[in-house]
Coordinates of C-alpha atoms in Angstrom, one line a residue:
X1 CA -37.1 -13.4 32.4
X2 CA -38.1 -10.8 29.7
X3 CA -34.6 -10.7 28.4
X4 CA -34.5 -14.5 28.1
X5 CA -37.8 -14.5 26.2
X6 CA -36.5 -11.8 23.9
X7 CA -33.3 -13.7 23.2
X8 CA -35.2 -17.0 22.6
X9 CA -37.5 -15.1 20.1
X10 CA -34.6 -13.6 18.2
X11 CA -32.9 -17.1 18.1
X12 CA -36.0 -18.6 16.5
X13 CA -36.2 -15.8 13.9
X14 CA -32.5 -16.0 13.2
X15 CA -32.8 -19.8 12.5
X16 CA -35.3 -18.9 9.9
X17 CA -32.9 -16.4 8.4
X18 CA -35.1 -13.3 9.0
X19 CA -36.1 -10.8 11.6
X20 CA -39.5 -9.3 12.0
X21 CA -40.1 -5.6 11.6
X22 CA -42.3 -5.9 14.7
X23 CA -39.1 -6.1 16.7
X24 CA -38.3 -2.5 15.9
X25 CA -36.0 -0.7 18.3
X26 CA -34.0 -3.8 19.4
X27 CA -30.8 -3.1 21.3
X28 CA -28.0 -5.0 19.7
X29 CA -24.7 -5.4 21.5
X30 CA -21.1 -5.4 20.1
X31 CA -18.4 -7.7 21.3
X32 CA -16.9 -6.6 24.6
X33 CA -13.8 -5.0 23.1
X34 CA -16.0 -2.4 21.4
X35 CA -17.5 -1.4 24.7
X36 CA -14.1 -0.6 26.4
X37 CA -13.5 2.9 27.7
X38 CA -12.3 5.2 25.0
X39 CA -8.8 6.1 25.9
X40 CA -8.7 9.9 26.7
X41 CA -6.6 12.0 24.4
X42 CA -3.1 12.6 25.8
X43 CA -3.6 16.3 25.5
X44 CA -6.6 18.4 25.1
X45 CA -6.6 19.7 21.5
X46 CA -7.1 23.4 21.1
X47 CA -8.3 22.9 17.6
X48 CA -9.4 19.8 15.7
X49 CA -7.4 18.7 12.6
X50 CA -8.8 20.0 9.3
X51 CA -11.6 17.7 8.0
X52 CA -11.1 16.2 4.5
X53 CA -13.6 17.9 2.1
X54 CA -16.8 15.9 2.0
X55 CA -17.3 13.7 -1.1
X56 CA -20.6 15.0 -2.5
X57 CA -20.2 14.3 -6.2
X58 CA -21.4 11.4 -8.3
X59 CA -20.0 8.0 -7.3
X60 CA -19.1 7.2 -10.9
X61 CA -15.7 5.8 -10.2
X62 CA -13.4 3.8 -12.3
X63 CA -12.2 0.3 -11.3
X64 CA -8.5 -0.4 -10.9
X65 CA -9.2 -3.6 -12.9
X66 CA -10.7 -1.7 -15.8
X67 CA -10.2 -3.6 -19.1
X68 CA -9.4 -6.9 -17.3
X69 CA -10.9 -10.2 -18.3
X70 CA -13.6 -12.0 -16.3
X71 CA -11.1 -12.8 -13.6
X72 CA -10.8 -9.1 -12.7
X73 CA -7.2 -9.7 -11.6
X74 CA -5.1 -7.6 -13.9
X75 CA -4.4 -4.1 -12.7
X76 CA -4.9 -1.1 -15.0
X77 CA -2.3 1.4 -13.8
X78 CA -4.1 4.5 -15.3
X79 CA -7.5 3.5 -14.0
X80 CA -6.0 2.7 -10.6
X81 CA -4.4 6.2 -10.4
X82 CA -7.7 7.8 -11.4
X83 CA -9.5 5.8 -8.7
X84 CA -7.0 6.9 -6.0
X85 CA -7.2 10.5 -7.1
X86 CA -11.0 10.5 -7.0
X87 CA -11.2 8.7 -3.6
X88 CA -8.4 10.6 -1.8
X89 CA -10.7 12.5 0.5
X90 CA -12.8 9.4 1.3
X91 CA -9.7 7.4 2.3
X92 CA -8.3 10.4 4.3
X93 CA -11.6 10.7 6.2
X94 CA -11.8 7.0 7.0
X95 CA -8.3 7.1 8.4
X96 CA -8.8 10.4 10.3
X97 CA -12.0 9.2 12.0
X98 CA -10.5 5.9 13.0
X99 CA -7.4 7.7 14.4
X100 CA -9.4 10.2 16.4
X101 CA -11.6 7.5 18.0
X102 CA -8.6 5.4 18.8
X103 CA -6.7 8.2 20.5
X104 CA -9.8 9.2 22.4
X105 CA -10.5 12.5 20.7
X106 CA -14.3 11.9 20.6
X107 CA -15.2 15.6 20.1
X108 CA -13.1 15.9 16.9
X109 CA -14.3 12.6 15.6
X110 CA -17.9 13.7 16.1
X111 CA -17.2 17.1 14.5
X112 CA -15.6 15.5 11.5
X113 CA -18.4 13.1 10.9
X114 CA -21.0 15.8 11.5
X115 CA -19.4 17.9 8.7
X116 CA -19.8 15.1 6.2
X117 CA -23.3 14.3 7.5
X118 CA -24.5 17.9 7.0
X119 CA -23.0 17.9 3.5
X120 CA -24.8 14.6 2.6
X121 CA -21.5 13.0 1.6
X122 CA -21.5 9.7 -0.3
X123 CA -25.3 9.8 -0.8
X124 CA -25.3 10.2 -4.6
X125 CA -27.4 7.7 -6.6
X126 CA -25.4 8.3 -9.7
X127 CA -23.0 5.4 -9.3
X128 CA -20.9 2.7 -10.8
X129 CA -20.1 -0.7 -9.2
X130 CA -16.8 0.8 -7.9
X131 CA -18.6 3.8 -6.5
X132 CA -21.1 1.6 -4.6
X133 CA -18.1 -0.3 -3.3
X134 CA -16.5 2.8 -2.0
X135 CA -19.7 3.8 -0.2
X136 CA -20.0 0.6 1.7
X137 CA -16.3 0.5 2.6
X138 CA -16.6 4.1 4.0
X139 CA -19.7 3.2 5.9
X140 CA -18.0 0.2 7.4
X141 CA -15.2 2.5 8.6
X142 CA -17.4 5.2 10.0
X143 CA -20.0 3.0 11.7
X144 CA -17.4 0.6 13.2
X145 CA -15.6 3.7 14.7
X146 CA -18.9 5.2 15.8
X147 CA -20.1 2.3 17.8
X148 CA -17.0 2.6 20.0
X149 CA -18.2 6.0 21.0
X150 CA -21.8 4.9 21.3
X151 CA -21.0 2.0 23.6
X152 CA -18.1 3.6 25.6
X153 CA -18.9 3.7 29.3
X154 CA -18.0 7.5 29.4
X155 CA -20.9 8.1 27.0
X156 CA -19.0 10.8 24.9
X157 CA -22.0 11.3 22.6
X158 CA -24.1 12.8 25.4
X159 CA -22.1 16.1 25.3
X160 CA -22.6 16.3 21.6
X161 CA -26.2 15.2 21.3
X162 CA -27.3 17.3 18.4
X163 CA -24.3 16.5 16.2
X164 CA -24.5 12.8 17.2
X165 CA -28.2 12.7 16.1
X166 CA -27.2 14.3 12.8
X167 CA -24.4 11.7 12.3
X168 CA -26.6 8.7 13.1
X169 CA -29.3 10.0 10.7
X170 CA -26.7 10.2 8.0
X171 CA -25.2 6.7 8.8
X172 CA -28.8 5.4 8.6
X173 CA -29.3 7.0 5.2
X174 CA -26.0 5.5 3.9
X175 CA -27.2 2.1 5.4
X176 CA -30.4 2.3 3.4
X177 CA -28.4 3.0 0.2
X178 CA -25.9 0.3 0.8
X179 CA -28.6 -2.3 1.5
X180 CA -30.3 -1.3 -1.8
X181 CA -27.0 -1.3 -3.7
X182 CA -26.2 -4.9 -2.8
X183 CA -29.6 -6.6 -2.4
X184 CA -31.0 -9.1 -4.9
X185 CA -27.9 -10.1 -6.6
X186 CA -27.8 -13.6 -8.2
X187 CA -25.6 -16.1 -6.4
X188 CA -22.9 -16.1 -9.0
X189 CA -22.5 -12.3 -8.3
X190 CA -22.4 -12.5 -4.6
X191 CA -18.8 -12.2 -3.5
X192 CA -16.5 -10.3 -1.2
X193 CA -18.3 -7.0 -2.0
X194 CA -21.5 -8.3 -0.6
X195 CA -19.8 -9.6 2.5
X196 CA -18.3 -6.1 3.1
X197 CA -21.7 -4.6 2.5
X198 CA -23.0 -7.0 5.2
X199 CA -20.4 -5.8 7.6
X200 CA -21.2 -2.2 6.9
X201 CA -24.8 -2.9 7.5
X202 CA -24.1 -4.8 10.8
X203 CA -22.0 -2.0 12.2
X204 CA -24.6 0.5 11.1
X205 CA -27.4 -1.5 12.7
X206 CA -25.6 -1.2 16.0
X207 CA -24.9 2.5 15.4
X208 CA -28.6 3.2 14.6
X209 CA -30.6 0.4 16.2
X210 CA -32.2 -0.5 12.8
X211 CA -33.5 -4.0 12.8
X212 CA -33.8 -4.2 9.0
X213 CA -30.1 -3.5 8.5
X214 CA -29.2 -6.1 11.1
X215 CA -31.4 -8.6 9.4
X216 CA -29.8 -7.9 6.0
X217 CA -26.4 -8.3 7.5
X218 CA -27.2 -11.7 9.1
X219 CA -28.8 -12.8 5.8
X220 CA -25.6 -11.9 3.9
X221 CA -23.5 -13.8 6.4
X222 CA -25.7 -16.9 6.0
X223 CA -25.5 -16.6 2.2
X224 CA -21.7 -16.4 2.3
X225 CA -21.4 -19.5 4.5
X226 CA -23.7 -21.5 2.2
X227 CA -21.2 -20.6 -0.6
X228 CA -18.3 -22.3 1.1
X229 CA -17.6 -25.6 -0.6
X230 CA -16.5 -28.9 1.0
X231 CA -12.8 -28.0 0.4
X232 CA -13.1 -24.6 2.1
X233 CA -13.2 -22.5 -1.0
X234 CA -15.5 -19.7 -2.1
X235 CA -16.2 -20.4 -5.8
X236 CA -16.7 -16.8 -6.7
X237 CA -13.3 -15.9 -5.2
X238 CA -11.6 -18.7 -7.0
X239 CA -12.6 -16.9 -10.2
X240 CA -9.9 -14.3 -9.4
X241 CA -7.3 -16.7 -10.6
X242 CA -3.8 -15.5 -9.4
X243 CA -5.5 -13.4 -6.7
X244 CA -7.8 -16.1 -5.5
X245 CA -5.9 -16.6 -2.2
X246 CA -5.7 -12.8 -1.7
X247 CA -9.5 -12.4 -2.3
X248 CA -10.3 -15.4 0.0
X249 CA -8.3 -13.6 2.7
X250 CA -10.1 -10.3 1.8
X251 CA -13.5 -12.0 2.0
X252 CA -12.8 -13.4 5.4
X253 CA -12.3 -10.0 6.9
X254 CA -16.0 -8.9 7.0
X255 CA -17.3 -12.5 7.5
X256 CA -15.3 -13.0 10.7
X257 CA -16.5 -9.7 12.0
X258 CA -20.1 -10.5 11.1
X259 CA -19.9 -13.8 13.0
X260 CA -18.3 -12.1 16.0
X261 CA -21.0 -9.5 16.1
X262 CA -23.8 -12.0 15.5
X263 CA -22.6 -14.0 18.5
X264 CA -22.5 -10.8 20.7
X265 CA -26.1 -10.1 19.9
X266 CA -27.1 -13.7 20.7
X267 CA -27.8 -14.7 17.1
X268 CA -26.6 -18.3 16.7
X269 CA -25.1 -19.8 13.6
X270 CA -26.1 -23.4 12.8
X271 CA -23.6 -26.2 13.2
X272 CA -23.2 -26.3 9.4
X273 CA -22.6 -22.5 9.2
X274 CA -20.0 -22.6 12.0
X275 CA -18.3 -25.5 10.3
X276 CA -18.3 -23.6 6.9
X277 CA -16.7 -20.5 8.4
X278 CA -14.1 -22.7 10.2
X279 CA -13.4 -24.6 7.0
X280 CA -12.9 -21.4 5.0
X281 CA -10.7 -19.8 7.7
X282 CA -8.5 -22.9 8.0
X283 CA -8.1 -23.1 4.2
X284 CA -6.9 -19.5 4.1
X285 CA -4.7 -19.7 7.1
X286 CA -2.9 -22.8 5.7
X287 CA -2.6 -21.0 2.4
X288 CA -0.7 -18.2 3.9
X289 CA 2.3 -20.5 4.2
X290 CA 1.5 -23.0 1.4
X291 CA -0.7 -21.7 -1.4
X292 CA -0.5 -25.0 -3.4
X293 CA -4.2 -25.8 -2.9
X294 CA -5.2 -22.4 -4.4
X295 CA -2.7 -22.9 -7.2
X296 CA -4.2 -26.3 -7.9
X297 CA -7.8 -25.0 -7.8
X298 CA -7.1 -22.1 -10.2
X299 CA -4.3 -23.5 -12.3
X300 CA -2.1 -20.5 -11.7
X301 CA 0.6 -19.4 -9.2
X302 CA -0.8 -17.2 -6.4
X303 CA 0.1 -13.5 -5.9
X304 CA 0.9 -13.2 -2.2
X305 CA 1.9 -9.5 -2.1
X306 CA -1.0 -8.9 0.2
X307 CA 1.0 -10.5 3.0
X308 CA 3.3 -7.5 2.9
X309 CA 0.6 -5.4 4.6
X310 CA -0.2 -6.4 8.2
X311 CA -3.7 -4.8 7.9
X312 CA -4.6 -7.8 5.7
X313 CA -4.0 -10.1 8.6
X314 CA -5.8 -8.1 11.3
X315 CA -9.0 -10.3 10.9
X316 CA -7.0 -13.1 12.5
X317 CA -7.4 -11.3 15.9
X318 CA -11.2 -11.7 15.5
X319 CA -10.8 -15.2 14.3
X320 CA -8.9 -16.1 17.5
X321 CA -11.9 -14.8 19.4
X322 CA -14.2 -17.2 17.6
X323 CA -11.9 -20.3 17.4
X324 CA -8.9 -21.5 19.2
X325 CA -5.8 -20.4 17.3
X326 CA -2.8 -22.5 16.8
X327 CA 0.6 -21.6 18.2
X328 CA 1.7 -21.0 14.6
X329 CA -1.0 -18.4 14.1
X330 CA -0.2 -16.7 17.4
X331 CA 3.5 -16.7 16.5
X332 CA 2.7 -15.0 13.2
X333 CA 0.7 -12.3 14.8
X334 CA 2.8 -11.6 17.8
X335 CA 5.5 -9.4 16.1
X336 CA 2.8 -7.6 14.1
X337 CA 0.6 -6.4 17.1
X338 CA -1.2 -4.2 17.5
X339 CA -2.9 -5.1 14.3
X340 CA -5.0 -2.4 12.8
X341 CA -7.7 -2.3 10.1
X342 CA -9.6 0.9 9.7
X343 CA -12.6 -0.7 8.0
X344 CA -13.0 -3.3 10.7
X345 CA -13.0 -0.8 13.6
X346 CA -9.3 0.0 14.1
X347 CA -7.1 -1.7 16.6
X348 CA -8.4 -5.2 16.4
X349 CA -5.8 -6.5 18.9
X350 CA -7.6 -4.3 21.5
X351 CA -11.2 -4.6 20.1
X352 CA -11.6 -8.3 19.6
X353 CA -10.2 -9.9 22.7
X354 CA -6.4 -10.1 23.0
X355 CA -6.3 -7.4 25.7
X356 CA -9.6 -8.0 27.4
X357 CA -8.3 -10.2 30.2
X358 CA -5.6 -7.7 31.1
X359 CA -8.2 -4.9 31.2
X360 CA -10.5 -6.9 33.5
X361 CA -13.3 -7.4 30.9

């Protein structure tokens, strides 16, 4: 009875687009796949792998599109290399944490994150737009991996309570910074970056139990869905000209995860919001084979190199948990499975429903 009343209360608040701070301490739940048992490591590691050095410097990073026009679609080779050099340890840490969690090496995953937490990594307030982007991508990786440990039935965090507390305090600190970094933007500046920030905040809300981060994440999801036009386009992603299809695909990755997690925590989307997400997804899915509508909308031929990386299609696993996928979509995914995306939690084939029936969940 009490649980029913709480869910009804949250649904009323969600419909208004906000959550009250009075509901502090709410227990949000991830989709079922994120609560599966963590596979134990094949062997017990004598030592953990070396942890990438914590990134503790200023987040004044260069954009790979430095010098481009307003479309931000022309790569600057020198700036891109500088960016990759500067973020090498962040990228390595994202991949290491995801790999450790997926192979069941919870002790080493906690140890790695604890070392970055104690160093105060990625907490600099001396930032550029690109630096703020890197912070929210990293947070999405770390928090979406962490909740798999937090909600695993073996409760691997219990044996590492002190380190786990340190990590969650750090994730919470990063969440505060990410919320501040991406809040209050005008509508014409709200694009895929804000959606990825929303996903980072959603996963961090589940990692830390913070209602304010959860509310911010839901608000960003609702804002994104209001931006979808009648044709299924996101106007701010159409501005990317030859990369419009690629950036629509990129924007969908966090939006689908946000919708999936909102549903798991009993936060309903309105009929209009559900239709908007479906319209957007169907537009992009059709564009994977026939980008003509994107070419017509932008006036330029679309760059489809992103299709060469299966990680860019991993979101479709989550999409198929929200909507019924066509045979064509399933046939596209079948030879690519398991589909992995570090910033969405790792193995989405396992995490978002494709293997849940076989596992008894």
